[in-house]
Every structure is written in structure tokens, then in C-alpha cells.
Amino acid sequence: MERQFTVNNLDQCEQNIKLRAFDVLLQLSAQLPSFPDVNSIYASLTNYLHAYFQIEEIALFEKTKNTFTDIHNSVKKTHNLFLLDQVFETAKTGKFLIQKADTTTVNEERCLLYVPITKDKEVTFVIALLSDKGHIYNNHFADAINLIGSTAHVYAYKKAKTIRLEKERDVLSVDLSKQYKQLDLAIEALSEQSSEIKRQEHKKNELTQEIHHRVNNNLQIISSLINLYASDNLKSSKKALIEVQK
């Protein structure tokens, strides 16, 4: 259930800020498994800040290379209320920055708040807020926004990493599938080559045996002829044939 601010007492207001921050963190944590992508996390962050802290306008700036990019083009929607110069100043100092929204409105409580989000000792994210409740913009409020923003930013970082790893896994799965198919084709080709080699080896053995058999037959015929001629009584012929037989 959404809590209401009590601004009469500063301590009570700070307590409400902490309670609301806790509620937002619970909502983000509970919703984490269902976030389909990074944008959905930042969209939920924006919605929760609107609902729980009665923020008029919100812009999210993420560092890309050497500049900050407005994630949801909030600057255009808010008529350039949030300035990149202020974003860079916040990132440079690493401290939250409060600015008057304008000098034309009678509501002097209408203020801008820039809250830096640090990752690995570097400001990589800035949350810009516009609210007509400028009296609540203090260290406690900025710390609460920083805690919520840091949590959402970590969730987004992990989600982006998970999505990237899933894409890499899908690519690797496709590559492995192709390699498995190529391996199967190679195994099939080797199997066919092995079968052909065995067939040729078998044919070679058969031809060798056939040649050996024919040579033996021919030798037997020649030996029989020699024996036949050797039975002749002519001593000279017999002697010559015996020499040939040897």
C-alpha cells in the first residue's frame, strides 16, 4: 500500500522516505524474474518513483562512451528541463545536485534533483527528478534515490549481461550443431572409406589366393610332365629331365 508523506516533522518525513525506498526495493526485487529486458527495468524504476515519491518528471541518463544518453528521451518530453551540463557536473563531482526548476513560477518548491549512480568507482548513471516538493530534497532523499537507482542499475547490468550470454550461448549452440553435423558427415565419409579399403583388401586377398592356386596347379602339371618324361629308358633324356626337375 502506498505511503503518504508527513512533512510537518522532518524526522517523520525522513522515516517515510526510508519506508518508501524499502517498498520500491521490495517491488523491484519481486518483479526481477519477470523483467524481459533492460528497458523494462528502467520503466519500472520510473513508474515506482512516480508512484511512491510523487515525482513530477523523471529522466534517466546512462553513460555511453564519453557522453550521457537520455534513455527514454525524457528531456524532449519535459521541454529540456533537465540539462546535460548539470548531468555532467553531477557525474564529475559524484554528488547530488539541486537546482531551482525555473524563476517564473510562483511555486519556489519546484526543484530539480540530479542523483549520481556509481559503478566500479565511476558515475555511469544519473537520475534527474523534478518535483514541486523541493523541501524533501535533502541528503536522506538523495540517498534513498541513490539506493533505489543503484539497485535498478545493477539489475539492468545483470539483465544485459544475461541477455548477452544467452545470445552467445545460442550462437555457440548453432555453431556446435553445425560442427556436430560436419563431424557426422566426416565420420560417415571415413566409414565409407574404411568399408571400401576392406572391400579392396578382401578382393586383393582373393586375387592373391587365386594366383597362388593357379601357380600351384601349373607347377603340378609341369612336375607331372617331368615325371612322365623321366620314366623313359633313355639314360641321357632321363638324366636331363632329372636335372630340369631339380
Short mmCIF file of C-alpha atoms in Angstrom, two decimals:
data_model
loop_
_atom_site.label_atom_id
_atom_site.label_comp_id
_atom_site.label_asym_id
_atom_site.label_seq_id
_atom_site.Cartn_x
_atom_site.Cartn_y
_atom_site.Cartn_z
CA MET A 1 0.00 0.00 0.00
CA GLU A 2 1.39 3.43 -0.97
CA ARG A 3 2.52 5.50 1.99
CA GLN A 4 1.82 9.23 2.42
CA PHE A 5 4.40 11.87 3.30
CA THR A 6 4.13 13.69 6.56
CA VAL A 7 6.09 16.91 6.08
CA ASN A 8 5.27 18.66 9.34
CA ASN A 9 8.10 16.90 11.09
CA LEU A 10 11.45 16.43 9.32
CA ASP A 11 12.26 13.21 11.16
CA GLN A 12 8.87 11.80 10.19
CA CYS A 13 9.45 12.82 6.58
CA GLU A 14 12.83 11.10 6.55
CA GLN A 15 11.25 7.99 8.03
CA ASN A 16 8.63 8.00 5.28
CA ILE A 17 11.37 8.35 2.67
CA LYS A 18 13.13 5.27 4.03
CA LEU A 19 9.87 3.30 4.16
CA ARG A 20 9.00 4.20 0.59
CA ALA A 21 12.50 3.33 -0.59
CA PHE A 22 12.16 -0.04 1.12
CA ASP A 23 8.78 -0.58 -0.59
CA VAL A 24 10.24 0.23 -4.01
CA LEU A 25 13.16 -2.15 -3.47
CA LEU A 26 10.73 -4.90 -2.49
CA GLN A 27 8.68 -4.28 -5.63
CA LEU A 28 11.75 -4.30 -7.88
CA SER A 29 13.12 -7.47 -6.29
CA ALA A 30 9.78 -9.27 -6.58
CA GLN A 31 9.43 -8.25 -10.21
CA LEU A 32 13.03 -9.03 -11.17
CA PRO A 33 12.42 -12.57 -12.57
CA SER A 34 9.70 -11.25 -14.91
CA PHE A 35 11.69 -8.43 -16.49
CA PRO A 36 12.13 -9.32 -20.18
CA ASP A 37 14.84 -6.74 -20.89
CA VAL A 38 16.78 -3.76 -19.55
CA ASN A 39 14.24 -1.17 -20.70
CA SER A 40 11.51 -2.84 -18.67
CA ILE A 41 13.64 -2.48 -15.53
CA TYR A 42 14.16 1.24 -16.09
CA ALA A 43 10.49 1.68 -16.99
CA SER A 44 9.51 0.06 -13.68
CA LEU A 45 12.02 2.25 -11.84
CA THR A 46 10.44 5.36 -13.36
CA ASN A 47 6.92 4.19 -12.54
CA TYR A 48 7.79 3.37 -8.92
CA LEU A 49 9.49 6.74 -8.38
CA HIS A 50 6.41 8.49 -9.79
CA ALA A 51 4.04 6.49 -7.62
CA TYR A 52 5.93 6.28 -4.33
CA PHE A 53 7.60 9.69 -4.24
CA GLN A 54 5.10 11.82 -6.17
CA ILE A 55 7.78 12.90 -8.65
CA GLU A 56 6.50 15.19 -11.39
CA GLU A 57 9.06 14.31 -14.08
CA ILE A 58 11.91 11.79 -14.27
CA ALA A 59 14.80 11.41 -16.70
CA LEU A 60 17.37 8.61 -16.72
CA PHE A 61 20.82 9.30 -18.16
CA GLU A 62 23.20 6.45 -18.90
CA LYS A 63 26.86 6.88 -19.76
CA THR A 64 27.78 5.66 -23.22
CA LYS A 65 31.41 6.19 -24.21
CA ASN A 66 32.18 9.85 -23.33
CA THR A 67 28.66 11.20 -23.02
CA PHE A 68 25.35 10.60 -21.26
CA THR A 69 22.31 9.41 -23.17
CA ASP A 70 18.74 10.04 -22.10
CA ILE A 71 17.32 6.52 -22.08
CA HIS A 72 13.64 7.32 -22.63
CA ASN A 73 14.04 10.69 -24.38
CA SER A 74 12.60 12.29 -21.26
CA VAL A 75 14.36 15.58 -21.99
CA LYS A 76 12.24 16.14 -25.07
CA LYS A 77 9.08 15.28 -23.17
CA THR A 78 9.91 17.72 -20.37
CA HIS A 79 10.85 20.61 -22.66
CA ASN A 80 14.55 20.46 -21.81
CA LEU A 81 14.03 20.87 -18.08
CA PHE A 82 16.95 18.53 -17.49
CA LEU A 83 20.26 19.82 -18.82
CA LEU A 84 23.21 17.68 -19.87
CA ASP A 85 25.56 20.25 -18.34
CA GLN A 86 24.02 19.52 -14.94
CA VAL A 87 24.25 15.79 -15.61
CA PHE A 88 27.97 16.10 -16.40
CA GLU A 89 28.54 18.26 -13.33
CA THR A 90 26.81 15.64 -11.17
CA ALA A 91 28.90 12.88 -12.72
CA LYS A 92 32.10 14.87 -12.26
CA THR A 93 31.55 15.64 -8.58
CA GLY A 94 29.85 12.35 -7.74
CA LYS A 95 27.43 14.26 -5.51
CA PHE A 96 23.74 15.01 -5.88
CA LEU A 97 22.83 18.42 -7.28
CA ILE A 98 19.74 20.52 -6.55
CA GLN A 99 18.62 23.31 -8.88
CA LYS A 100 15.58 25.55 -8.98
CA ALA A 101 13.34 24.43 -11.83
CA ASP A 102 12.70 27.98 -13.06
CA THR A 103 12.29 31.54 -11.85
CA THR A 104 8.92 32.28 -13.42
CA THR A 105 6.73 30.02 -11.30
CA VAL A 106 5.28 31.19 -8.02
CA ASN A 107 5.99 27.76 -6.56
CA GLU A 108 9.51 28.12 -5.20
CA GLU A 109 9.45 24.49 -4.07
CA ARG A 110 9.62 23.28 -7.68
CA CYS A 111 13.17 21.91 -7.92
CA LEU A 112 15.38 19.66 -9.99
CA LEU A 113 17.45 16.95 -8.39
CA TYR A 114 20.30 15.10 -10.08
CA VAL A 115 21.42 11.91 -8.32
CA PRO A 116 24.61 10.09 -9.45
CA ILE A 117 24.76 6.30 -9.57
CA THR A 118 28.24 4.85 -9.25
CA LYS A 119 29.53 1.55 -10.62
CA ASP A 120 33.14 0.47 -10.14
CA LYS A 121 34.03 3.89 -8.66
CA GLU A 122 32.69 5.70 -11.73
CA VAL A 123 29.41 7.54 -12.23
CA THR A 124 27.72 5.61 -15.04
CA PHE A 125 24.11 6.65 -14.43
CA VAL A 126 22.31 9.82 -13.36
CA ILE A 127 18.68 10.08 -12.25
CA ALA A 128 17.13 13.51 -12.78
CA LEU A 129 13.93 14.41 -10.91
CA LEU A 130 11.50 17.31 -11.00
CA SER A 131 9.13 17.84 -8.09
CA ASP A 132 7.08 20.64 -6.52
CA LYS A 133 8.07 19.22 -3.11
CA GLY A 134 11.57 20.66 -3.07
CA HIS A 135 11.57 20.70 0.72
CA ILE A 136 12.13 16.93 0.72
CA TYR A 137 15.22 17.19 -1.48
CA ASN A 138 17.93 16.56 1.09
CA ASN A 139 20.64 14.03 1.87
CA HIS A 140 18.15 11.41 3.04
CA PHE A 141 16.02 11.73 -0.08
CA ALA A 142 19.05 11.70 -2.39
CA ASP A 143 20.46 8.66 -0.58
CA ALA A 144 17.14 6.85 -0.97
CA ILE A 145 17.02 7.62 -4.71
CA ASN A 146 20.66 6.57 -4.99
CA LEU A 147 19.95 3.25 -3.29
CA ILE A 148 16.92 2.56 -5.49
CA GLY A 149 18.71 3.69 -8.64
CA SER A 150 21.83 1.69 -7.83
CA THR A 151 19.75 -1.43 -7.26
CA ALA A 152 17.87 -0.97 -10.53
CA HIS A 153 21.11 -0.20 -12.36
CA VAL A 154 22.71 -3.41 -11.04
CA TYR A 155 19.61 -5.36 -12.05
CA ALA A 156 19.80 -3.80 -15.52
CA TYR A 157 23.52 -4.57 -15.80
CA LYS A 158 22.97 -8.19 -14.81
CA LYS A 159 19.99 -8.47 -17.15
CA ALA A 160 22.01 -7.07 -20.04
CA LYS A 161 24.83 -9.49 -19.23
CA THR A 162 22.38 -12.39 -19.03
CA ILE A 163 20.83 -11.46 -22.37
CA ARG A 164 24.29 -11.16 -23.94
CA LEU A 165 25.36 -14.53 -22.54
CA GLU A 166 22.13 -16.12 -23.75
CA LYS A 167 22.75 -14.75 -27.25
CA GLU A 168 26.34 -16.03 -27.15
CA ARG A 169 25.04 -19.39 -25.92
CA ASP A 170 22.55 -19.52 -28.80
CA VAL A 171 25.31 -18.68 -31.28
CA LEU A 172 27.56 -21.34 -29.77
CA SER A 173 24.70 -23.84 -29.86
CA VAL A 174 24.19 -23.17 -33.56
CA ASP A 175 27.94 -23.47 -34.19
CA LEU A 176 28.12 -26.70 -32.18
CA SER A 177 25.14 -28.07 -34.08
CA LYS A 178 26.88 -27.29 -37.39
CA GLN A 179 30.12 -28.85 -36.14
CA TYR A 180 28.26 -31.95 -34.99
CA LYS A 181 26.70 -32.27 -38.44
CA GLN A 182 30.10 -31.82 -40.09
CA LEU A 183 31.56 -34.38 -37.69
CA ASP A 184 28.78 -36.84 -38.53
CA LEU A 185 29.45 -36.32 -42.25
CA ALA A 186 33.19 -36.82 -41.69
CA ILE A 187 32.55 -40.00 -39.69
CA GLU A 188 30.21 -41.26 -42.40
CA ALA A 189 32.83 -40.49 -45.08
CA LEU A 190 35.55 -42.25 -43.07
CA SER A 191 33.25 -45.20 -42.54
CA GLU A 192 32.63 -45.45 -46.28
CA GLN A 193 36.37 -45.17 -46.98
CA SER A 194 37.08 -47.87 -44.39
CA SER A 195 34.49 -50.13 -45.98
CA GLU A 196 35.99 -49.53 -49.41
CA ILE A 197 39.50 -50.29 -48.13
CA LYS A 198 38.26 -53.53 -46.54
CA ARG A 199 36.49 -54.47 -49.77
CA GLN A 200 39.62 -53.83 -51.82
CA GLU A 201 41.73 -55.73 -49.28
CA HIS A 202 39.36 -58.68 -49.49
CA LYS A 203 39.46 -58.56 -53.27
CA LYS A 204 43.25 -58.40 -53.17
CA ASN A 205 43.39 -61.45 -50.90
CA GLU A 206 41.06 -63.34 -53.21
CA LEU A 207 43.23 -62.49 -56.24
CA THR A 208 46.39 -63.48 -54.37
CA GLN A 209 44.85 -66.80 -53.39
CA GLU A 210 43.66 -67.37 -56.97
CA ILE A 211 47.14 -66.64 -58.36
CA HIS A 212 48.74 -68.89 -55.75
CA HIS A 213 46.30 -71.66 -56.61
CA ARG A 214 46.95 -71.35 -60.34
CA VAL A 215 50.71 -71.27 -59.85
CA ASN A 216 50.49 -74.46 -57.76
CA ASN A 217 48.38 -76.14 -60.43
CA ASN A 218 50.82 -75.16 -63.16
CA LEU A 219 53.76 -76.41 -61.11
CA GLN A 220 51.98 -79.69 -60.52
CA ILE A 221 51.35 -80.06 -64.24
CA ILE A 222 54.97 -79.31 -65.05
CA SER A 223 56.13 -81.74 -62.34
CA SER A 224 53.84 -84.44 -63.75
CA LEU A 225 55.18 -83.91 -67.25
CA ILE A 226 58.73 -84.09 -65.98
CA ASN A 227 57.96 -87.31 -64.13
CA LEU A 228 56.35 -88.69 -67.26
CA TYR A 229 59.37 -87.98 -69.42
CA ALA A 230 61.71 -89.14 -66.71
CA SER A 231 60.28 -92.66 -66.92
CA ASP A 232 61.83 -93.01 -70.40
CA ASN A 233 64.65 -95.59 -70.54
CA LEU A 234 66.95 -93.29 -72.36
CA LYS A 235 69.56 -92.53 -69.82
CA SER A 236 70.57 -89.28 -71.43
CA SER A 237 66.98 -87.97 -71.52
CA LYS A 238 66.33 -89.24 -68.02
CA LYS A 239 69.38 -87.50 -66.72
CA ALA A 240 68.48 -84.22 -68.43
CA LEU A 241 64.90 -84.32 -67.16
CA ILE A 242 66.02 -85.05 -63.63
CA GLU A 243 68.30 -82.03 -63.82
CA VAL A 244 65.38 -79.88 -65.02
CA GLN A 245 63.16 -81.28 -62.26
CA LYS A 246 65.68 -80.24 -59.67
#
